[in-house]
Amino acid sequence: MTYHVQINVMPLKDLLDPQGKAVMGGLVNLGIKSVNDIRIGKHITLEIEAESAEAAKQIAETTATKLLANPVMEFFEIEVVG
Amino acid sequence: MTYHVQINVMPLKDLLDPQGKAVMGGLVNLGIKSVNDIRIGKHITLEIEAESAEAAKQIAETTATKLLANPVMEFFEIEVVG
């Protein structure tokens, strides 16, 4: 069966997020002051051929750990959407 | 009230996604062949001070249109999560 899996890789909460800071500066330049915080990470969608949702999640976790996220700076969340 | 809003900016379906292709190559090198497709975009989380969820979504849409997404290559989805 084909499972659709989403992974979000985000900068760790305690670390500076230079991309987010840059966009925040852009917002101020646009006159928008109601945004308190903005953080920018990666959104990855995968189509995985697997026997169960659990197996698909396992493959996504391997992918995230080995290829997508740098644990020194980032954390990730995995969701099997169907 | 403070609203938490998520924006996903993804490469358009018909366009090549070189980042995704690179990760796909990495998966093959790792011996994982069960991933059929992988696309990589941006995941943005915002904390927005607004009077209603609708107003928060409006601010997120302005942010995405003016600062985050390139409409020639990308589309975006907005979700107010609470």
XYZ file of C-alpha atoms in Angstrom:
164
model
C 0.000 0.000 0.000
C 1.108 3.556 -0.611
C 1.270 5.827 2.413
C 1.575 9.586 2.348
C 3.925 10.766 5.043
C 4.856 14.306 6.055
C 8.007 15.313 7.885
C 8.618 18.752 9.376
C 12.232 19.598 10.174
C 12.482 22.713 12.354
C 15.338 24.623 13.974
C 15.659 23.784 17.698
C 13.662 26.165 19.904
C 16.701 27.565 21.721
C 18.659 28.321 18.571
C 18.631 31.437 16.470
C 16.741 31.068 13.209
C 18.406 33.474 10.753
C 15.857 32.793 7.967
C 13.008 33.560 10.349
C 14.769 36.717 11.531
C 15.168 37.879 7.924
C 11.468 37.393 7.176
C 10.618 39.168 10.437
C 12.655 42.146 9.190
C 10.748 42.017 5.919
C 7.442 42.105 7.812
C 8.499 45.198 9.740
C 9.425 46.842 6.421
C 5.926 46.005 5.143
C 4.433 47.679 8.213
C 3.155 44.396 9.709
C 3.877 44.407 13.439
C 1.428 41.779 14.675
C 3.722 38.807 14.067
C 5.501 37.954 17.329
C 7.551 35.005 16.205
C 8.372 33.229 12.988
C 10.464 30.124 12.485
C 11.330 28.530 9.182
C 12.120 24.890 8.605
C 11.607 22.228 5.966
C 8.417 20.439 4.967
C 8.922 17.089 3.262
C 6.211 14.949 1.707
C 6.933 11.316 0.909
C 5.048 8.565 -0.883
C 6.128 5.317 0.713
C 5.290 1.788 -0.371
C 4.884 -0.205 2.858
C 2.847 -2.975 4.462
C 1.571 -0.858 7.341
C 1.471 2.753 8.529
C 3.954 1.765 11.227
C 6.417 0.452 8.618
C 5.987 3.617 6.525
C 6.683 5.762 9.594
C 9.805 3.722 10.293
C 11.129 4.379 6.776
C 10.345 8.098 7.134
C 12.213 8.159 10.430
C 15.292 6.577 8.832
C 15.088 9.120 6.003
C 14.821 12.043 8.428
C 17.615 10.821 10.675
C 20.083 9.918 7.945
C 19.359 12.489 5.247
C 17.117 15.366 6.318
C 17.744 16.597 9.854
C 20.899 17.754 11.560
C 20.322 16.838 15.245
C 22.730 19.537 16.448
C 20.469 22.255 15.054
C 17.148 20.675 14.165
C 14.369 18.392 15.364
C 11.758 16.625 13.265
C 8.145 15.453 13.486
C 6.609 12.715 11.358
C 2.942 12.311 10.481
C 1.387 9.569 8.372
C -1.498 11.305 6.614
C -2.965 8.317 4.754
C -5.241 36.877 21.101
C -2.232 34.979 19.886
C -2.796 32.534 17.043
C -0.406 29.825 15.918
C -0.354 29.595 12.162
C 1.497 27.158 9.916
C 2.410 27.759 6.297
C 3.733 25.096 3.956
C 5.450 26.328 0.807
C 5.960 23.525 -1.705
C 7.384 23.304 -5.231
C 4.612 23.171 -7.854
C 3.613 19.613 -8.737
C 4.689 19.849 -12.367
C 8.141 21.219 -11.616
C 11.329 19.355 -10.913
C 12.343 19.370 -7.240
C 16.153 19.110 -7.207
C 16.352 18.861 -3.379
C 13.877 15.993 -3.406
C 15.794 14.299 -6.226
C 19.018 14.543 -4.212
C 17.430 12.956 -1.140
C 15.937 10.267 -3.363
C 19.460 9.480 -4.573
C 20.614 9.287 -0.959
C 17.844 6.820 -0.167
C 18.890 4.555 -3.033
C 22.462 4.666 -1.696
C 21.122 3.608 1.709
C 19.371 0.653 0.078
C 15.866 2.051 0.682
C 13.777 1.500 -2.440
C 10.243 1.785 -1.036
C 10.021 5.583 -1.341
C 8.251 6.421 -4.611
C 8.259 10.178 -4.378
C 9.707 12.847 -2.170
C 9.221 16.596 -2.380
C 10.874 19.190 -0.192
C 9.508 22.601 0.643
C 9.424 25.027 3.535
C 7.496 24.799 6.792
C 6.906 28.113 8.535
C 5.356 28.576 11.973
C 4.106 31.996 13.008
C 2.766 33.477 16.207
C 0.350 36.201 15.205
C -1.408 38.711 17.427
C -4.867 39.178 15.912
C -8.515 39.686 16.794
C -9.772 36.577 15.039
C -8.499 33.442 13.342
C -9.645 34.968 10.057
C -7.514 38.070 10.645
C -4.505 35.929 11.599
C -4.917 33.903 8.403
C -5.054 37.114 6.402
C -1.731 38.281 7.871
C -0.187 34.861 7.176
C -1.399 35.076 3.578
C 0.207 38.496 3.128
C 3.442 37.135 4.614
C 3.428 34.115 2.313
C 2.601 36.105 -0.812
C 5.057 38.944 -0.234
C 7.968 37.228 1.499
C 7.854 33.437 1.456
C 6.560 31.940 -1.768
C 7.642 32.457 -5.357
C 4.420 31.884 -7.360
C 6.363 30.907 -10.501
C 7.759 27.847 -8.737
C 5.827 27.350 -5.513
C 2.374 27.189 -3.979
C 1.457 27.557 -0.319
C -1.105 26.288 2.185
C -2.053 28.048 5.418
C -3.481 26.431 8.533
C -4.453 28.187 11.758
C -3.683 25.603 14.446
C -4.932 27.514 17.481
